[in-house]
Coordinates of N, CA and C in Angstrom, one line a residue:
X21 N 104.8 48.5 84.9 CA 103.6 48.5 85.7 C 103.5 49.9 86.3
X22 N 102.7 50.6 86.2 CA 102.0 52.0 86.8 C 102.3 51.5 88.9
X23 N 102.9 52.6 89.1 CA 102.8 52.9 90.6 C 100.9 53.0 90.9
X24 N 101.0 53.1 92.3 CA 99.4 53.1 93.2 C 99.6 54.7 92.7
X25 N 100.7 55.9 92.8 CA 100.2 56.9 92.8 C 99.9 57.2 91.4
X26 N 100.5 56.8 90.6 CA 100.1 57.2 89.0 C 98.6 56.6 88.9
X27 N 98.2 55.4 89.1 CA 96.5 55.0 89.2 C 95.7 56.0 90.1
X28 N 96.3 56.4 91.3 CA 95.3 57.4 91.5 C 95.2 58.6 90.7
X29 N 96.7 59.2 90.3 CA 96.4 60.7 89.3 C 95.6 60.4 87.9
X30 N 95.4 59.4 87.8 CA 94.5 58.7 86.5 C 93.4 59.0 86.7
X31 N 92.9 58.4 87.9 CA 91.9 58.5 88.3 C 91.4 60.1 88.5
X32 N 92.1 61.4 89.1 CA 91.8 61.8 89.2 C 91.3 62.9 88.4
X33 N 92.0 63.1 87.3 CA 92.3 63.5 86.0 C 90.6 63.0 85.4
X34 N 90.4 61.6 85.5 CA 89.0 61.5 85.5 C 87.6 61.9 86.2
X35 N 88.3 62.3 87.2 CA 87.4 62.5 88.5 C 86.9 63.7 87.5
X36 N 87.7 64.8 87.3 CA 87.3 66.3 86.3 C 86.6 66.4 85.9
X37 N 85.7 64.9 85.2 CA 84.9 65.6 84.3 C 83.9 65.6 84.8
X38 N 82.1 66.2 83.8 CA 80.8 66.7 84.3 C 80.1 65.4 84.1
X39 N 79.5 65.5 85.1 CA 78.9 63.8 85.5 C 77.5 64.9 85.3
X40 N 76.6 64.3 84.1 CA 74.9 65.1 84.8 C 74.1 63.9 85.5
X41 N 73.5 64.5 86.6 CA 72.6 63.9 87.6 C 71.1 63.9 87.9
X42 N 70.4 63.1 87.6 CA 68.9 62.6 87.3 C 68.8 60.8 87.3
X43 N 68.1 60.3 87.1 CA 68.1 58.8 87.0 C 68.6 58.4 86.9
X44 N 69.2 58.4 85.1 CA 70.2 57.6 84.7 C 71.5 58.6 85.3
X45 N 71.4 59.9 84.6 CA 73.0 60.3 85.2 C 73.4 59.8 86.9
X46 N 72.3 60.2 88.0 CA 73.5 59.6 89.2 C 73.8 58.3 88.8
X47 N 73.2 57.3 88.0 CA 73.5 55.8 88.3 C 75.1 56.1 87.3
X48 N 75.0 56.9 86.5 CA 77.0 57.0 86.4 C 77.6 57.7 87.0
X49 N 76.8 58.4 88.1 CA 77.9 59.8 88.6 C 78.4 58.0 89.6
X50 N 77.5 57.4 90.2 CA 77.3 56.3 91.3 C 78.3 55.0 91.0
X51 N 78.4 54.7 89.3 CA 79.2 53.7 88.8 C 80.5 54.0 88.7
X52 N 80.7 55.6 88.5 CA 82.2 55.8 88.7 C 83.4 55.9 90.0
X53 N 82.1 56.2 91.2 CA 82.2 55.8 92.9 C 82.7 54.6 93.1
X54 N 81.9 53.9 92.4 CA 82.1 52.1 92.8 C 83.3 52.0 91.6
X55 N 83.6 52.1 90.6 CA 84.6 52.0 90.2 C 86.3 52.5 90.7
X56 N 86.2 53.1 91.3 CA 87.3 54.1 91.7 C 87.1 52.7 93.3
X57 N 86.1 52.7 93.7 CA 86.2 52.1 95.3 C 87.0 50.4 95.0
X58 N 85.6 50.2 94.0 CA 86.4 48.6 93.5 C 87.7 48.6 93.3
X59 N 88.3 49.5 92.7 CA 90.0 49.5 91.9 C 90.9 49.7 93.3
X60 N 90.5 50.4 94.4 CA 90.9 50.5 95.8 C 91.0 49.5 96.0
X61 N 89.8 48.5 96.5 CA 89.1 47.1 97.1 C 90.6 46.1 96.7
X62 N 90.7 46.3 95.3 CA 91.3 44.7 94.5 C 93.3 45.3 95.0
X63 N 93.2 46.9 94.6 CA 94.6 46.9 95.0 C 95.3 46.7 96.2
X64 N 93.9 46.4 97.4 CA 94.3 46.5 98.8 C 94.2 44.8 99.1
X65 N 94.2 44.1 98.1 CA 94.3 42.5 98.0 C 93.2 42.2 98.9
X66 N 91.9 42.6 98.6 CA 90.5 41.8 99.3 C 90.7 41.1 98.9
X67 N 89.7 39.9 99.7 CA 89.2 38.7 99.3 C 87.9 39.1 98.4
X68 N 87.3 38.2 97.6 CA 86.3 38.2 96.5 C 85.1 38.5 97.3
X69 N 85.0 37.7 98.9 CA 84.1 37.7 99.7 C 83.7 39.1 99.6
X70 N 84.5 39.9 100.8 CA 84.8 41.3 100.9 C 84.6 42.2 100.2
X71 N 84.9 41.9 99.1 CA 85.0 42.6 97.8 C 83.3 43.3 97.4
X72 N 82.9 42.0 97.4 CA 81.3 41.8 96.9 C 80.5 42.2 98.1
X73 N 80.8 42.3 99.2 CA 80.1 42.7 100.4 C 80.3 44.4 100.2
X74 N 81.7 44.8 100.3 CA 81.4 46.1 100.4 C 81.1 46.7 99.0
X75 N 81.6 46.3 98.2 CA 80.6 46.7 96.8 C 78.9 46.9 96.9
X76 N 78.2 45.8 97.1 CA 77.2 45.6 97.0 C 76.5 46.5 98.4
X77 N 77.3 46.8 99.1 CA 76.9 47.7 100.4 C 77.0 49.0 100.0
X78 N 77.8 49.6 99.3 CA 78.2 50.7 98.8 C 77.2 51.0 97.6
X79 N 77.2 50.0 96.7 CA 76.1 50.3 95.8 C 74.7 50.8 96.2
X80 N 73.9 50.0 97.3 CA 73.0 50.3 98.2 C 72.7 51.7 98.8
X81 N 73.7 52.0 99.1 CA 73.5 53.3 100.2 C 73.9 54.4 98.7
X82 N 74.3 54.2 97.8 CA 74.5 55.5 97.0 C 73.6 54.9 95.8
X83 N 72.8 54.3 95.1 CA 72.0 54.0 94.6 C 70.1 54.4 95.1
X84 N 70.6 54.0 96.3 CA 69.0 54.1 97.1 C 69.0 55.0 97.9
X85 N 69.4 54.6 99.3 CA 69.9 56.3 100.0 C 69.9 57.5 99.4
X86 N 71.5 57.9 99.0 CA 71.7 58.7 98.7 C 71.0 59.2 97.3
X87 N 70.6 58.6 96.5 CA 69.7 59.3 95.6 C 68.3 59.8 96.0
X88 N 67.9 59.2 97.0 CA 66.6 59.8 97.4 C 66.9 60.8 98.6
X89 N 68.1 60.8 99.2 CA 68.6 61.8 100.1 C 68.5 63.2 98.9
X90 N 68.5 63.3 98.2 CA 69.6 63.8 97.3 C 68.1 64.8 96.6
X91 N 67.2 63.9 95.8 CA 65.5 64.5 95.9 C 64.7 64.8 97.0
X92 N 65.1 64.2 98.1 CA 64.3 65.1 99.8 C 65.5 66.2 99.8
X93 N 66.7 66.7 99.7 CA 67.2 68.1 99.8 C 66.7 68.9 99.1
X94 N 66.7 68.4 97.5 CA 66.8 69.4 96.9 C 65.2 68.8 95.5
X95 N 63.6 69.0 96.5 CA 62.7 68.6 96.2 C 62.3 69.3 94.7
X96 N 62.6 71.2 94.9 CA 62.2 71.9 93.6 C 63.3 71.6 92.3
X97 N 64.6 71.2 92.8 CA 65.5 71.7 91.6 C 64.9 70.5 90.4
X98 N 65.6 70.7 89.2 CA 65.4 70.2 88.4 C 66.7 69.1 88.1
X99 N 66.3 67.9 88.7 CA 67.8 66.9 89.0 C 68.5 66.6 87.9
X100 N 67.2 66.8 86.5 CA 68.4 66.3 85.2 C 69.4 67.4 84.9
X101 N 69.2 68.8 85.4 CA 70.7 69.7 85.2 C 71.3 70.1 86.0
X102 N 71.3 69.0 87.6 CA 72.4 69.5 88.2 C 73.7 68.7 87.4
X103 N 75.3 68.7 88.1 CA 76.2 68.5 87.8 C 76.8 67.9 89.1
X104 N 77.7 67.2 89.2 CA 78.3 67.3 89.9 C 80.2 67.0 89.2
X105 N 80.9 67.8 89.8 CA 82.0 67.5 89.6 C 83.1 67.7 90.2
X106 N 84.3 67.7 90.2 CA 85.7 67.2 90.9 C 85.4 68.1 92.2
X107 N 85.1 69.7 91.9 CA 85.0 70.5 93.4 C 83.4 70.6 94.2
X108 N 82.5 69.3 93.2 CA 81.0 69.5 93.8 C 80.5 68.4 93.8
X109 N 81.1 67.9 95.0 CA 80.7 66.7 95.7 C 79.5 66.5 96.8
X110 N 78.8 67.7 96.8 CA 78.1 67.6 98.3 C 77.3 66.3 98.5
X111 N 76.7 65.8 97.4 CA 75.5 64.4 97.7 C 76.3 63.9 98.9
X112 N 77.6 63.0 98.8 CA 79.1 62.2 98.6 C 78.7 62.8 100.6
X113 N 79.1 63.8 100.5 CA 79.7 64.8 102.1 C 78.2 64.5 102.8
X114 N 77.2 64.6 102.2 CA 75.8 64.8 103.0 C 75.3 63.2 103.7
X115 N 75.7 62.5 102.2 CA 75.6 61.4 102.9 C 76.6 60.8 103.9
X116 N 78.1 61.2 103.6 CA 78.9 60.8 104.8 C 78.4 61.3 106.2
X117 N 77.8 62.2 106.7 CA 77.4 63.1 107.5 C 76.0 62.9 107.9
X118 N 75.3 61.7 107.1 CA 73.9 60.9 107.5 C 74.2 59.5 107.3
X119 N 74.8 58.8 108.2 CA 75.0 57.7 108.3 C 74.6 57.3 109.6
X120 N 73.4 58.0 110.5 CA 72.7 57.4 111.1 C 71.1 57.3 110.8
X121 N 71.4 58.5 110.2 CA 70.0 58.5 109.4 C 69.8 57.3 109.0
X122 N 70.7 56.8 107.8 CA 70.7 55.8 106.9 C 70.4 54.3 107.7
X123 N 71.0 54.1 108.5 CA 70.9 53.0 109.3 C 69.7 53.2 109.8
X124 N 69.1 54.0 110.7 CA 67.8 53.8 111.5 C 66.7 54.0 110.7
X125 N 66.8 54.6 109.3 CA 65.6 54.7 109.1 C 65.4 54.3 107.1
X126 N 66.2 53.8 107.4 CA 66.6 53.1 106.1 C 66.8 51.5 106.5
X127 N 67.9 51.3 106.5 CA 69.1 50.1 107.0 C 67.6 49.4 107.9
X128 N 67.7 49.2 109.1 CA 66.8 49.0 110.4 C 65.5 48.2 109.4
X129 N 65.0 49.1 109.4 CA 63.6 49.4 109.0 C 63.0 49.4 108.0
X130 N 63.7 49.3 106.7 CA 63.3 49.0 105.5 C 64.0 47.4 104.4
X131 N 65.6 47.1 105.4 CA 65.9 46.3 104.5 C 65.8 44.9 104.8
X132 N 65.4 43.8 104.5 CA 65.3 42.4 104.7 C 66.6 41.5 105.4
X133 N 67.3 42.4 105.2 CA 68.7 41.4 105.3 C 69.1 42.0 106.6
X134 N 68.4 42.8 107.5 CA 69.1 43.6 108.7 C 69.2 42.5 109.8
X135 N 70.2 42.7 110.6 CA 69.9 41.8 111.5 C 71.9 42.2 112.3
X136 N 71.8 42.0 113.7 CA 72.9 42.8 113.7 C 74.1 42.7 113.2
X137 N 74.4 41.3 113.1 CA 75.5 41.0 112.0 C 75.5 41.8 111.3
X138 N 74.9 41.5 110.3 CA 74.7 42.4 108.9 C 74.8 44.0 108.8
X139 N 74.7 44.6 110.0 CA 74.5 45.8 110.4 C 76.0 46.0 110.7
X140 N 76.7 45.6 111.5 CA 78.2 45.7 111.5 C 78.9 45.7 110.2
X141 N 78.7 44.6 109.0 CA 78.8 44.8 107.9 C 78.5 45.8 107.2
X142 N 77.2 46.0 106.7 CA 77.3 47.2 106.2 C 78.2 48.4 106.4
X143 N 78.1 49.1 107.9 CA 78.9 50.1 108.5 C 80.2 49.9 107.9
X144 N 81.0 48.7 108.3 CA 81.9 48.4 107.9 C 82.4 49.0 106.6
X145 N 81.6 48.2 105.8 CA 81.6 48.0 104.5 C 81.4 50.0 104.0
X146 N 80.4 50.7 104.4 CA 80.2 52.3 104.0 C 81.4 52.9 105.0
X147 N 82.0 52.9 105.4 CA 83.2 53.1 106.3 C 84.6 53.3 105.2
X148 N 84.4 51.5 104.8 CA 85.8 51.5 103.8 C 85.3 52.5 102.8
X149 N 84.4 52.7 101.7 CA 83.5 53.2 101.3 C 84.2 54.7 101.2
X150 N 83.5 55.3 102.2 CA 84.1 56.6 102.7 C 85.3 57.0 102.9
X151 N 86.2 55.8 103.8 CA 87.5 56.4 103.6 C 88.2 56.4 101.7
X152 N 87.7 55.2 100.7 CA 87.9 55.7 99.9 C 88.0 56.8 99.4
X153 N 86.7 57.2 99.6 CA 86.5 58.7 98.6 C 87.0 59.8 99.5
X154 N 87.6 59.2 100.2 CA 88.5 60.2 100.8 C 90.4 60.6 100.8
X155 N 90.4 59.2 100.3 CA 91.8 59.0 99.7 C 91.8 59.4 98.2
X156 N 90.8 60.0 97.6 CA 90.9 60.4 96.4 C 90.3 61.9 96.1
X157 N 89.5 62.0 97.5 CA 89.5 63.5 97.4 C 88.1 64.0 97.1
X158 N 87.0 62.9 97.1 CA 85.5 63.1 96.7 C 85.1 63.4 98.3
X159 N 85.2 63.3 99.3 CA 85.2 63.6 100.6 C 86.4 64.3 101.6
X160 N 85.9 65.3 102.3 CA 87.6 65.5 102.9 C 87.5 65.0 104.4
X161 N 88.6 64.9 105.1 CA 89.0 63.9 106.2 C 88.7 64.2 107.4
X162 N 87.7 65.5 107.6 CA 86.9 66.0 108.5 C 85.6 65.3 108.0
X163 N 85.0 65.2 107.4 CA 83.8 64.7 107.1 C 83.8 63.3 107.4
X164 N 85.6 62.6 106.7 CA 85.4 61.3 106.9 C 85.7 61.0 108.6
X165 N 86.0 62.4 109.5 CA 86.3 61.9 111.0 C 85.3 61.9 111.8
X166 N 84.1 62.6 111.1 CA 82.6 63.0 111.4 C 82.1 61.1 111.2
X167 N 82.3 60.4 110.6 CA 81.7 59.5 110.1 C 82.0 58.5 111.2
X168 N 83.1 58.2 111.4 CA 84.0 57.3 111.9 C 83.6 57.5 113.5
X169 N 83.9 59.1 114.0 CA 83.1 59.2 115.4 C 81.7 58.9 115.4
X170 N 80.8 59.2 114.4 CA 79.3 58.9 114.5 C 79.6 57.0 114.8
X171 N 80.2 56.6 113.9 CA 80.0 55.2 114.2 C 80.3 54.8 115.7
X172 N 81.9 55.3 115.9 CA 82.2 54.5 117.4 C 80.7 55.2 118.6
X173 N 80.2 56.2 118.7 CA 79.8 56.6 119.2 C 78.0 55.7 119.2
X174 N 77.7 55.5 118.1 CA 76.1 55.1 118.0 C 76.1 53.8 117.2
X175 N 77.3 52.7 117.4 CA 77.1 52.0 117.1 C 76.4 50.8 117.7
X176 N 76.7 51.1 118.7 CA 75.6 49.8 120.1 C 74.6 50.3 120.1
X177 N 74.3 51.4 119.8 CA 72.7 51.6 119.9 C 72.0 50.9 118.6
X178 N 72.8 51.4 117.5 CA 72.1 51.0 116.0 C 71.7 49.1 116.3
X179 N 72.8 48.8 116.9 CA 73.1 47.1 117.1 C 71.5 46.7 117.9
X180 N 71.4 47.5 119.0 CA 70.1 46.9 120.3 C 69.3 47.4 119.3
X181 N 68.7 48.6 118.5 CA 67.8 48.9 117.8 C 67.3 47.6 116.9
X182 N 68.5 47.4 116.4 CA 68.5 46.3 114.9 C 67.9 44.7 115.7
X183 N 68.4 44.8 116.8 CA 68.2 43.8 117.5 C 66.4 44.0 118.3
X184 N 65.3 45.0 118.3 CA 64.9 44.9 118.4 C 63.8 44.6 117.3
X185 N 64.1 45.1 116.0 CA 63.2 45.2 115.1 C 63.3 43.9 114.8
X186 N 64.5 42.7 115.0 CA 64.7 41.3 114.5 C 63.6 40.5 115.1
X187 N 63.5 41.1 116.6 CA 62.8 40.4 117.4 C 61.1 40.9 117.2
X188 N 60.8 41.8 116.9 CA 59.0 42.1 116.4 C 59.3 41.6 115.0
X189 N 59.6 41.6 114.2 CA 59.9 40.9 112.8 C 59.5 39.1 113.1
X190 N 60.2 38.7 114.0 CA 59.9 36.9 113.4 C 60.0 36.6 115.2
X191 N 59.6 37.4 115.9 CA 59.4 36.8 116.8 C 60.4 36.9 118.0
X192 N 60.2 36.6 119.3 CA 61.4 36.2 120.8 C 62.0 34.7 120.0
X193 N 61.1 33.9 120.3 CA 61.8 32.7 120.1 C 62.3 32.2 118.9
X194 N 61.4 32.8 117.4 CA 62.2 32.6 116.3 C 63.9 32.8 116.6
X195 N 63.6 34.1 116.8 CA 64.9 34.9 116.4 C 65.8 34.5 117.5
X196 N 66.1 33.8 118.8 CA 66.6 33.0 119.6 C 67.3 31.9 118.6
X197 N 66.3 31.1 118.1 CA 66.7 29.9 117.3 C 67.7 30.6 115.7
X198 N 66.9 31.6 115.4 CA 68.1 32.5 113.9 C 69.4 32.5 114.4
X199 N 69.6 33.0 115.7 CA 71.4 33.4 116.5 C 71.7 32.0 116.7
X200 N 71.3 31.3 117.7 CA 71.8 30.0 117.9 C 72.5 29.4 116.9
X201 N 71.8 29.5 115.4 CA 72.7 28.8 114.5 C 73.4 29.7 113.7
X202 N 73.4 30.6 114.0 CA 74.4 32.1 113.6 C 73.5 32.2 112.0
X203 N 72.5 32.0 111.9 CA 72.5 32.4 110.3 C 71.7 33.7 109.8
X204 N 73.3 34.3 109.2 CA 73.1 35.5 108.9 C 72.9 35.6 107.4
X205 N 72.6 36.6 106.5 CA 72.3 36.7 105.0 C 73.3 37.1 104.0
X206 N 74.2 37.9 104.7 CA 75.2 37.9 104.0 C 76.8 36.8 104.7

């Protein structure tokens, strides 16, 4: 059986190659993120719950987010011939480094499932996320301390925010009776 560190020098040896980035390419620059994160997830003995929570949270923010983060940077280039590879990670760093963006004006505001629970999850969930691609080297550990302070720092706010938009959404008293019986969506 392969050591944790030989599965990462595997991995990283893979990390090397030219990923091209446009539609289809980020959706593989994006599948090989979640693959490398998943192979983290299962060796760190998650539960299946967990698993599928921060997957499917991770998929989200670099699927949606970060690809449209990605065409508001860089509006003129021409996305089917950028690259990105082992030493050009910026998407990865920009998005670690707008993770309030992402929540207030994304997360908040655009997705169905927000609600503050869910909001702690997420974070959570792009947190583990981040520190992954940081144990492998697609992020470095200033970026990921930039992230981690953003959170402890603006996390009760994102919370009362999320918490306001719950309540113009379905109402004072709906959403009184939603908490009472705790039902959240994920």
């Amino acid at each position: 059986m392969e050591s944790k560190l030989e599965d990462k020098e595997g991995i990283t040896v893979q990390n090397q190659q030219d990923y091209p980035v446009g539609e289809a390419g980020w959706e593989q620059v994006s599948e090989r993120y979640l693959d490398v994160f998943e192979a983290d997830l299962k060796a760190a003995g998650r539960s299946e719950r967990i698993k599928n929570r921060d997957m499917s949270c991770a998929y989200v923010y670099l699927n949606y987010f970060l690809q449209h983060l990605m065409a508001e940077e860089s509006p003129d280039a021409e996305i089917s011939t950028l690259v990105i590879k082992d030493e050009n990670r910026e998407i990865l760093v920009k998005g670690c480094r707008k993770l309030g963006y992402y929540i207030s004006y994304y997360y908040i505001q655009k997705d169905w499932t927000a609600s503050p629970y869910n909001l702690e999850q997420t974070v959570q969930a792009i947190k583990n996320f981040y520190e992954c691609m940081m144990n492998h080297g697609y992020v470095s550990g200033d970026d990921f301390d930039y992230l981690c302070s953003e959170i402890e720092s603006d996390l009760d706010g994102w919370l009362e925010e999320c918490e306001q938009k719950c309540v113009e959404d379905f109402g004072e008293d709906e959403w009184r009776k939603m908490r009472k019986g705790e039902t959240y969506f994920i």
